Amino acid sequence: MSKTRTKIDSARQMDLDVFGLIREVSQRQAETAGPLVESGKFNIDIRLRELLSAALKRSHLSRYEVAGKMSELMGVEITKAQLDSWTAESKECHRFPFAYAAAFCAVTGDRSILRLVADLCGGYFIDGEDALRLELGKIEEEKEHIAERETAIREFLRKGH
């Protein structure tokens, strides 16, 4: 029985290390974050424009194609000129609508704007296989808690209480 227990603990330890790492990083971020309201910290206009521009440059699609595909997803017309305005530093009055973020990310395959928002809010953006690994870790934790409860109930019943 102890050999089986060791194998289960080893597998569980790997899963829990992911959660431990996330907690550790979160604590470090909280310690170095400084005051909750740092003046101008959430004024992300320039950073957002840079991230949008970089995503468009990395995309295999032209700006015309990105605008067209976003238009299809959103059900509203989005033009290349709008994309240009949202990325140009000189167009301060033209801001990227966050309502378009999901369509932009889906079309370009770039999620950096979501990571920026998550980071500012004190969270994490985790996608793809990493998200599934975290979910498996949660499932393993739940299984262990259920097994512990089952063992306690069986022990209670064995003692005749």
mmCIF file with all atom_site columns, C-alpha atoms in Angstrom:
data_model
loop_
_atom_site.group_PDB
_atom_site.id
_atom_site.type_symbol
_atom_site.label_atom_id
_atom_site.label_alt_id
_atom_site.label_comp_id
_atom_site.label_asym_id
_atom_site.label_entity_id
_atom_site.label_seq_id
_atom_site.pdbx_PDB_ins_code
_atom_site.Cartn_x
_atom_site.Cartn_y
_atom_site.Cartn_z
_atom_site.occupancy
_atom_site.B_iso_or_equiv
_atom_site.pdbx_formal_charge
_atom_site.auth_seq_id
_atom_site.auth_comp_id
_atom_site.auth_asym_id
_atom_site.auth_atom_id
_atom_site.pdbx_PDB_model_num
ATOM 1   C CA . MET A 1 1   ? 0.000   0.000  0.000   1.00 0.00 ? 1   MET A CA 1
ATOM 2   C CA . SER A 1 2   ? 2.850   2.438  0.690   1.00 0.00 ? 2   SER A CA 1
ATOM 3   C CA . LYS A 1 3   ? 4.301   1.954  -2.809  1.00 0.00 ? 3   LYS A CA 1
ATOM 4   C CA . THR A 1 4   ? 0.968   2.910  -4.376  1.00 0.00 ? 4   THR A CA 1
ATOM 5   C CA . ARG A 1 5   ? 0.677   5.869  -2.012  1.00 0.00 ? 5   ARG A CA 1
ATOM 6   C CA . THR A 1 6   ? 4.154   7.090  -3.052  1.00 0.00 ? 6   THR A CA 1
ATOM 7   C CA . LYS A 1 7   ? 3.220   6.969  -6.756  1.00 0.00 ? 7   LYS A CA 1
ATOM 8   C CA . ILE A 1 8   ? 0.005   8.914  -6.141  1.00 0.00 ? 8   ILE A CA 1
ATOM 9   C CA . ASP A 1 9   ? 1.860   11.518 -4.091  1.00 0.00 ? 9   ASP A CA 1
ATOM 10  C CA . SER A 1 10  ? 4.484   11.949 -6.816  1.00 0.00 ? 10  SER A CA 1
ATOM 11  C CA . ALA A 1 11  ? 1.873   12.571 -9.489  1.00 0.00 ? 11  ALA A CA 1
ATOM 12  C CA . ARG A 1 12  ? -0.065  14.864 -7.172  1.00 0.00 ? 12  ARG A CA 1
ATOM 13  C CA . GLN A 1 13  ? 3.072   16.765 -6.258  1.00 0.00 ? 13  GLN A CA 1
ATOM 14  C CA . MET A 1 14  ? 3.698   17.610 -9.926  1.00 0.00 ? 14  MET A CA 1
ATOM 15  C CA . ASP A 1 15  ? 0.141   18.931 -10.277 1.00 0.00 ? 15  ASP A CA 1
ATOM 16  C CA . LEU A 1 16  ? 0.310   20.910 -7.051  1.00 0.00 ? 16  LEU A CA 1
ATOM 17  C CA . ASP A 1 17  ? 3.663   22.417 -8.070  1.00 0.00 ? 17  ASP A CA 1
ATOM 18  C CA . VAL A 1 18  ? 1.792   24.282 -10.829 1.00 0.00 ? 18  VAL A CA 1
ATOM 19  C CA . PHE A 1 19  ? -0.519  25.823 -8.225  1.00 0.00 ? 19  PHE A CA 1
ATOM 20  C CA . GLY A 1 20  ? 2.411   26.552 -5.933  1.00 0.00 ? 20  GLY A CA 1
ATOM 21  C CA . LEU A 1 21  ? 4.238   28.300 -8.748  1.00 0.00 ? 21  LEU A CA 1
ATOM 22  C CA . ILE A 1 22  ? 1.186   30.433 -9.526  1.00 0.00 ? 22  ILE A CA 1
ATOM 23  C CA . ARG A 1 23  ? 0.821   31.365 -5.841  1.00 0.00 ? 23  ARG A CA 1
ATOM 24  C CA . GLU A 1 24  ? 4.524   32.219 -5.614  1.00 0.00 ? 24  GLU A CA 1
ATOM 25  C CA . VAL A 1 25  ? 4.443   34.432 -8.696  1.00 0.00 ? 25  VAL A CA 1
ATOM 26  C CA . SER A 1 26  ? 1.252   36.092 -7.474  1.00 0.00 ? 26  SER A CA 1
ATOM 27  C CA . GLN A 1 27  ? 2.830   36.854 -4.087  1.00 0.00 ? 27  GLN A CA 1
ATOM 28  C CA . ARG A 1 28  ? 5.939   38.306 -5.733  1.00 0.00 ? 28  ARG A CA 1
ATOM 29  C CA . GLN A 1 29  ? 3.796   40.496 -7.963  1.00 0.00 ? 29  GLN A CA 1
ATOM 30  C CA . ALA A 1 30  ? 1.778   41.714 -4.979  1.00 0.00 ? 30  ALA A CA 1
ATOM 31  C CA . GLU A 1 31  ? 4.942   42.529 -3.019  1.00 0.00 ? 31  GLU A CA 1
ATOM 32  C CA . THR A 1 32  ? 6.503   44.496 -5.875  1.00 0.00 ? 32  THR A CA 1
ATOM 33  C CA . ALA A 1 33  ? 3.307   46.112 -7.164  1.00 0.00 ? 33  ALA A CA 1
ATOM 34  C CA . GLY A 1 34  ? 3.474   49.077 -4.824  1.00 0.00 ? 34  GLY A CA 1
ATOM 35  C CA . PRO A 1 35  ? 0.374   51.117 -4.115  1.00 0.00 ? 35  PRO A CA 1
ATOM 36  C CA . LEU A 1 36  ? -2.892  49.794 -5.506  1.00 0.00 ? 36  LEU A CA 1
ATOM 37  C CA . VAL A 1 37  ? -3.592  53.049 -7.328  1.00 0.00 ? 37  VAL A CA 1
ATOM 38  C CA . GLU A 1 38  ? -0.385  54.154 -8.965  1.00 0.00 ? 38  GLU A CA 1
ATOM 39  C CA . SER A 1 39  ? -1.000  57.384 -10.844 1.00 0.00 ? 39  SER A CA 1
ATOM 40  C CA . GLY A 1 40  ? -1.445  56.694 -14.556 1.00 0.00 ? 40  GLY A CA 1
ATOM 41  C CA . LYS A 1 41  ? -0.865  52.947 -14.229 1.00 0.00 ? 41  LYS A CA 1
ATOM 42  C CA . PHE A 1 42  ? -4.110  52.137 -15.998 1.00 0.00 ? 42  PHE A CA 1
ATOM 43  C CA . ASN A 1 43  ? -3.674  54.665 -18.793 1.00 0.00 ? 43  ASN A CA 1
ATOM 44  C CA . ILE A 1 44  ? -2.698  52.013 -21.298 1.00 0.00 ? 44  ILE A CA 1
ATOM 45  C CA . ASP A 1 45  ? -3.438  53.874 -24.515 1.00 0.00 ? 45  ASP A CA 1
ATOM 46  C CA . ILE A 1 46  ? 0.135   53.878 -25.867 1.00 0.00 ? 46  ILE A CA 1
ATOM 47  C CA . ARG A 1 47  ? 0.824   50.310 -24.700 1.00 0.00 ? 47  ARG A CA 1
ATOM 48  C CA . LEU A 1 48  ? -2.433  49.108 -26.243 1.00 0.00 ? 48  LEU A CA 1
ATOM 49  C CA . ARG A 1 49  ? -1.640  50.791 -29.559 1.00 0.00 ? 49  ARG A CA 1
ATOM 50  C CA . GLU A 1 50  ? 1.812   49.160 -29.539 1.00 0.00 ? 50  GLU A CA 1
ATOM 51  C CA . LEU A 1 51  ? 0.355   45.724 -28.790 1.00 0.00 ? 51  LEU A CA 1
ATOM 52  C CA . LEU A 1 52  ? -2.271  46.072 -31.516 1.00 0.00 ? 52  LEU A CA 1
ATOM 53  C CA . SER A 1 53  ? 0.377   47.186 -34.024 1.00 0.00 ? 53  SER A CA 1
ATOM 54  C CA . ALA A 1 54  ? 2.712   44.339 -33.101 1.00 0.00 ? 54  ALA A CA 1
ATOM 55  C CA . ALA A 1 55  ? -0.116  41.788 -33.377 1.00 0.00 ? 55  ALA A CA 1
ATOM 56  C CA . LEU A 1 56  ? -1.036  43.091 -36.820 1.00 0.00 ? 56  LEU A CA 1
ATOM 57  C CA . LYS A 1 57  ? 2.602   42.917 -37.959 1.00 0.00 ? 57  LYS A CA 1
ATOM 58  C CA . ARG A 1 58  ? 2.954   39.331 -36.717 1.00 0.00 ? 58  ARG A CA 1
ATOM 59  C CA . SER A 1 59  ? -0.307  38.270 -38.325 1.00 0.00 ? 59  SER A CA 1
ATOM 60  C CA . HIS A 1 60  ? -0.147  36.514 -41.684 1.00 0.00 ? 60  HIS A CA 1
ATOM 61  C CA . LEU A 1 61  ? -3.195  38.573 -42.688 1.00 0.00 ? 61  LEU A CA 1
ATOM 62  C CA . SER A 1 62  ? -3.216  42.073 -44.154 1.00 0.00 ? 62  SER A CA 1
ATOM 63  C CA . ARG A 1 63  ? -4.982  44.837 -42.258 1.00 0.00 ? 63  ARG A CA 1
ATOM 64  C CA . TYR A 1 64  ? -7.755  44.674 -44.865 1.00 0.00 ? 64  TYR A CA 1
ATOM 65  C CA . GLU A 1 65  ? -8.214  40.957 -44.144 1.00 0.00 ? 65  GLU A CA 1
ATOM 66  C CA . VAL A 1 66  ? -8.144  41.468 -40.369 1.00 0.00 ? 66  VAL A CA 1
ATOM 67  C CA . ALA A 1 67  ? -10.776 44.210 -40.666 1.00 0.00 ? 67  ALA A CA 1
ATOM 68  C CA . GLY A 1 68  ? -12.929 42.019 -42.914 1.00 0.00 ? 68  GLY A CA 1
ATOM 69  C CA . LYS A 1 69  ? -12.777 38.982 -40.647 1.00 0.00 ? 69  LYS A CA 1
ATOM 70  C CA . MET A 1 70  ? -13.449 41.104 -37.556 1.00 0.00 ? 70  MET A CA 1
ATOM 71  C CA . SER A 1 71  ? -16.448 42.616 -39.357 1.00 0.00 ? 71  SER A CA 1
ATOM 72  C CA . GLU A 1 72  ? -17.815 39.136 -40.019 1.00 0.00 ? 72  GLU A CA 1
ATOM 73  C CA . LEU A 1 73  ? -17.360 38.091 -36.390 1.00 0.00 ? 73  LEU A CA 1
ATOM 74  C CA . MET A 1 74  ? -18.797 41.292 -34.948 1.00 0.00 ? 74  MET A CA 1
ATOM 75  C CA . GLY A 1 75  ? -21.618 41.834 -37.415 1.00 0.00 ? 75  GLY A CA 1
ATOM 76  C CA . VAL A 1 76  ? -20.546 45.475 -37.828 1.00 0.00 ? 76  VAL A CA 1
ATOM 77  C CA . GLU A 1 77  ? -18.311 47.074 -40.407 1.00 0.00 ? 77  GLU A CA 1
ATOM 78  C CA . ILE A 1 78  ? -14.714 47.476 -39.311 1.00 0.00 ? 78  ILE A CA 1
ATOM 79  C CA . THR A 1 79  ? -12.356 49.083 -41.818 1.00 0.00 ? 79  THR A CA 1
ATOM 80  C CA . LYS A 1 80  ? -8.621  49.143 -42.378 1.00 0.00 ? 80  LYS A CA 1
ATOM 81  C CA . ALA A 1 81  ? -8.781  52.878 -41.677 1.00 0.00 ? 81  ALA A CA 1
ATOM 82  C CA . GLN A 1 82  ? -10.217 52.126 -38.226 1.00 0.00 ? 82  GLN A CA 1
ATOM 83  C CA . LEU A 1 83  ? -7.406  49.644 -37.524 1.00 0.00 ? 83  LEU A CA 1
ATOM 84  C CA . ASP A 1 84  ? -4.918  52.289 -38.629 1.00 0.00 ? 84  ASP A CA 1
ATOM 85  C CA . SER A 1 85  ? -6.516  54.883 -36.322 1.00 0.00 ? 85  SER A CA 1
ATOM 86  C CA . TRP A 1 86  ? -6.532  52.531 -33.362 1.00 0.00 ? 86  TRP A CA 1
ATOM 87  C CA . THR A 1 87  ? -2.808  51.841 -33.770 1.00 0.00 ? 87  THR A CA 1
ATOM 88  C CA . ALA A 1 88  ? -1.561  55.352 -34.653 1.00 0.00 ? 88  ALA A CA 1
ATOM 89  C CA . GLU A 1 89  ? -0.104  57.325 -31.739 1.00 0.00 ? 89  GLU A CA 1
ATOM 90  C CA . SER A 1 90  ? -1.148  60.533 -33.480 1.00 0.00 ? 90  SER A CA 1
ATOM 91  C CA . LYS A 1 91  ? -4.849  59.560 -33.337 1.00 0.00 ? 91  LYS A CA 1
ATOM 92  C CA . GLU A 1 92  ? -5.428  60.114 -29.619 1.00 0.00 ? 92  GLU A CA 1
ATOM 93  C CA . CYS A 1 93  ? -9.191  60.521 -30.067 1.00 0.00 ? 93  CYS A CA 1
ATOM 94  C CA . HIS A 1 94  ? -9.515  57.137 -31.786 1.00 0.00 ? 94  HIS A CA 1
ATOM 95  C CA . ARG A 1 95  ? -9.499  54.388 -29.172 1.00 0.00 ? 95  ARG A CA 1
ATOM 96  C CA . PHE A 1 96  ? -9.762  50.652 -29.682 1.00 0.00 ? 96  PHE A CA 1
ATOM 97  C CA . PRO A 1 97  ? -13.155 49.490 -28.342 1.00 0.00 ? 97  PRO A CA 1
ATOM 98  C CA . PHE A 1 98  ? -12.686 46.686 -25.849 1.00 0.00 ? 98  PHE A CA 1
ATOM 99  C CA . ALA A 1 99  ? -15.880 45.157 -27.208 1.00 0.00 ? 99  ALA A CA 1
ATOM 100 C CA . TYR A 1 100 ? -13.793 44.253 -30.275 1.00 0.00 ? 100 TYR A CA 1
ATOM 101 C CA . ALA A 1 101 ? -10.999 42.580 -28.294 1.00 0.00 ? 101 ALA A CA 1
ATOM 102 C CA . ALA A 1 102 ? -12.260 39.009 -28.619 1.00 0.00 ? 102 ALA A CA 1
ATOM 103 C CA . ALA A 1 103 ? -12.728 39.334 -32.383 1.00 0.00 ? 103 ALA A CA 1
ATOM 104 C CA . PHE A 1 104 ? -9.286  40.940 -32.769 1.00 0.00 ? 104 PHE A CA 1
ATOM 105 C CA . CYS A 1 105 ? -7.645  38.140 -30.781 1.00 0.00 ? 105 CYS A CA 1
ATOM 106 C CA . ALA A 1 106 ? -9.530  35.442 -32.680 1.00 0.00 ? 106 ALA A CA 1
ATOM 107 C CA . VAL A 1 107 ? -8.571  36.869 -36.077 1.00 0.00 ? 107 VAL A CA 1
ATOM 108 C CA . THR A 1 108 ? -4.916  37.665 -35.343 1.00 0.00 ? 108 THR A CA 1
ATOM 109 C CA . GLY A 1 109 ? -4.283  34.732 -33.004 1.00 0.00 ? 109 GLY A CA 1
ATOM 110 C CA . ASP A 1 110 ? -2.600  37.202 -30.634 1.00 0.00 ? 110 ASP A CA 1
ATOM 111 C CA . ARG A 1 111 ? -3.786  37.499 -27.046 1.00 0.00 ? 111 ARG A CA 1
ATOM 112 C CA . SER A 1 112 ? -1.322  40.070 -25.744 1.00 0.00 ? 112 SER A CA 1
ATOM 113 C CA . ILE A 1 113 ? -4.028  42.702 -25.176 1.00 0.00 ? 113 ILE A CA 1
ATOM 114 C CA . LEU A 1 114 ? -5.879  40.255 -22.932 1.00 0.00 ? 114 LEU A CA 1
ATOM 115 C CA . ARG A 1 115 ? -2.676  39.496 -21.040 1.00 0.00 ? 115 ARG A CA 1
ATOM 116 C CA . LEU A 1 116 ? -2.158  43.227 -20.494 1.00 0.00 ? 116 LEU A CA 1
ATOM 117 C CA . VAL A 1 117 ? -5.638  43.658 -19.005 1.00 0.00 ? 117 VAL A CA 1
ATOM 118 C CA . ALA A 1 118 ? -5.310  40.516 -16.875 1.00 0.00 ? 118 ALA A CA 1
ATOM 119 C CA . ASP A 1 119 ? -1.935  41.693 -15.568 1.00 0.00 ? 119 ASP A CA 1
ATOM 120 C CA . LEU A 1 120 ? -3.277  45.125 -14.644 1.00 0.00 ? 120 LEU A CA 1
ATOM 121 C CA . CYS A 1 121 ? -6.158  43.496 -12.792 1.00 0.00 ? 121 CYS A CA 1
ATOM 122 C CA . GLY A 1 122 ? -3.766  41.278 -10.831 1.00 0.00 ? 122 GLY A CA 1
ATOM 123 C CA . GLY A 1 123 ? -4.636  38.129 -12.715 1.00 0.00 ? 123 GLY A CA 1
ATOM 124 C CA . TYR A 1 124 ? -3.246  35.829 -15.345 1.00 0.00 ? 124 TYR A CA 1
ATOM 125 C CA . PHE A 1 125 ? -4.276  34.951 -18.844 1.00 0.00 ? 125 PHE A CA 1
ATOM 126 C CA . ILE A 1 126 ? -3.722  31.262 -19.396 1.00 0.00 ? 126 ILE A CA 1
ATOM 127 C CA . ASP A 1 127 ? -4.837  29.584 -22.591 1.00 0.00 ? 127 ASP A CA 1
ATOM 128 C CA . GLY A 1 128 ? -4.510  26.360 -24.502 1.00 0.00 ? 128 GLY A CA 1
ATOM 129 C CA . GLU A 1 129 ? -2.861  23.337 -22.978 1.00 0.00 ? 129 GLU A CA 1
ATOM 130 C CA . ASP A 1 130 ? -1.701  25.262 -19.896 1.00 0.00 ? 130 ASP A CA 1
ATOM 131 C CA . ALA A 1 131 ? -5.324  25.942 -18.958 1.00 0.00 ? 131 ALA A CA 1
ATOM 132 C CA . LEU A 1 132 ? -6.136  22.251 -19.399 1.00 0.00 ? 132 LEU A CA 1
ATOM 133 C CA . ARG A 1 133 ? -3.158  21.265 -17.241 1.00 0.00 ? 133 ARG A CA 1
ATOM 134 C CA . LEU A 1 134 ? -4.398  23.558 -14.488 1.00 0.00 ? 134 LEU A CA 1
ATOM 135 C CA . GLU A 1 135 ? -7.859  22.043 -14.754 1.00 0.00 ? 135 GLU A CA 1
ATOM 136 C CA . LEU A 1 136 ? -6.336  18.549 -14.448 1.00 0.00 ? 136 LEU A CA 1
ATOM 137 C CA . GLY A 1 137 ? -4.492  19.718 -11.353 1.00 0.00 ? 137 GLY A CA 1
ATOM 138 C CA . LYS A 1 138 ? -7.780  20.866 -9.829  1.00 0.00 ? 138 LYS A CA 1
ATOM 139 C CA . ILE A 1 139 ? -9.378  17.527 -10.666 1.00 0.00 ? 139 ILE A CA 1
ATOM 140 C CA . GLU A 1 140 ? -6.490  15.661 -9.007  1.00 0.00 ? 140 GLU A CA 1
ATOM 141 C CA . GLU A 1 141 ? -6.876  17.819 -5.882  1.00 0.00 ? 141 GLU A CA 1
ATOM 142 C CA . GLU A 1 142 ? -10.617 17.107 -5.774  1.00 0.00 ? 142 GLU A CA 1
ATOM 143 C CA . LYS A 1 143 ? -9.972  13.371 -6.200  1.00 0.00 ? 143 LYS A CA 1
ATOM 144 C CA . GLU A 1 144 ? -7.575  13.424 -3.268  1.00 0.00 ? 144 GLU A CA 1
ATOM 145 C CA . HIS A 1 145 ? -10.075 15.220 -1.047  1.00 0.00 ? 145 HIS A CA 1
ATOM 146 C CA . ILE A 1 146 ? -12.772 12.699 -1.997  1.00 0.00 ? 146 ILE A CA 1
ATOM 147 C CA . ALA A 1 147 ? -10.373 9.812  -1.290  1.00 0.00 ? 147 ALA A CA 1
ATOM 148 C CA . GLU A 1 148 ? -9.536  11.298 2.121   1.00 0.00 ? 148 GLU A CA 1
ATOM 149 C CA . ARG A 1 149 ? -13.237 11.651 2.959   1.00 0.00 ? 149 ARG A CA 1
ATOM 150 C CA . GLU A 1 150 ? -13.887 8.100  1.771   1.00 0.00 ? 150 GLU A CA 1
ATOM 151 C CA . THR A 1 151 ? -11.047 6.780  3.952   1.00 0.00 ? 151 THR A CA 1
ATOM 152 C CA . ALA A 1 152 ? -12.330 8.680  6.981   1.00 0.00 ? 152 ALA A CA 1
ATOM 153 C CA . ILE A 1 153 ? -15.874 7.348  6.492   1.00 0.00 ? 153 ILE A CA 1
ATOM 154 C CA . ARG A 1 154 ? -14.642 3.770  6.025   1.00 0.00 ? 154 ARG A CA 1
ATOM 155 C CA . GLU A 1 155 ? -12.497 4.081  9.151   1.00 0.00 ? 155 GLU A CA 1
ATOM 156 C CA . PHE A 1 156 ? -15.451 5.435  11.101  1.00 0.00 ? 156 PHE A CA 1
ATOM 157 C CA . LEU A 1 157 ? -17.665 2.579  9.925   1.00 0.00 ? 157 LEU A CA 1
ATOM 158 C CA . ARG A 1 158 ? -14.970 -0.014 10.715  1.00 0.00 ? 158 ARG A CA 1
ATOM 159 C CA . LYS A 1 159 ? -14.765 1.193  14.303  1.00 0.00 ? 159 LYS A CA 1
ATOM 160 C CA . GLY A 1 160 ? -18.493 0.649  14.604  1.00 0.00 ? 160 GLY A CA 1
ATOM 161 C CA . HIS A 1 161 ? -19.538 4.190  15.390  1.00 0.00 ? 161 HIS A CA 1
#
